[in-house]
Amino acid sequence: QVQLVQSGGDSVQAGGSLRLSCAASGDTKSITYVGWFPQAPGKEREGVATISTRADVPFYPASKKGRFAISQDRARNTVYLEINSLTPEDSAMYYCAAATRPVIVWTDPGQYLYWGQGTQVIVSS
């Protein structure tokens, strides 16, 4: 079992930056990937970044590359998502999720087994 506890969401002005945190506990050695999935009201969760925790390799969709940065602190079992140049379109509940198997389609939420409680990001113009 893995537990994920999130923090870092906030209400910010457009153009600002945020760093979201996802701290894992429990059987952390079983984690293979940790991803971030924002969900806006009425929309599905979409993957914006994931990291192979064992190889320390990040993955981004082309549309998000440059503004999103995922990283990890292995000593703290924590994965971070930094979002720069925030726009109102980034407003969403951001969930982190952990997989315990190889991930084939990393943007697919179904590939992840454990989920954090979510942290709210609100960007005003």
Short mmCIF file of C-alpha atoms in Angstrom, two decimals, residues 9 11 13 19 28 33-34 40 48 54 57 60 70 78 80 86 88 90 103 108 110 115-116 119 123:
data_model
loop_
_atom_site.label_atom_id
_atom_site.label_comp_id
_atom_site.label_asym_id
_atom_site.label_seq_id
_atom_site.Cartn_x
_atom_site.Cartn_y
_atom_site.Cartn_z
CA GLY A 9 -2.14 24.43 -4.17
CA SER A 11 -4.90 30.98 -5.52
CA GLN A 13 -2.41 35.73 -10.29
CA ARG A 19 5.21 24.25 -6.74
CA THR A 28 7.41 3.46 -1.56
CA TYR A 33 6.08 6.26 -11.86
CA VAL A 34 4.43 9.30 -10.29
CA ALA A 40 -11.02 21.07 -14.20
CA VAL A 48 0.62 16.91 -17.60
CA ARG A 54 13.71 4.65 -10.61
CA VAL A 57 13.35 10.54 -16.18
CA TYR A 60 5.68 15.75 -20.68
CA ILE A 70 8.42 17.49 -12.51
CA THR A 78 8.40 13.43 -2.58
CA TYR A 80 7.15 18.02 -7.13
CA LEU A 86 0.29 30.26 -14.90
CA PRO A 88 -6.49 30.86 -15.85
CA ASP A 90 -4.37 26.01 -15.54
CA VAL A 103 3.50 2.53 -17.54
CA ASP A 108 -3.72 7.46 -18.97
CA GLY A 110 -5.96 4.11 -15.47
CA TRP A 115 -4.00 8.71 -5.82
CA GLY A 116 -3.47 11.73 -3.64
CA THR A 119 -4.76 20.17 -4.25
CA VAL A 123 -5.39 31.29 -11.34
#
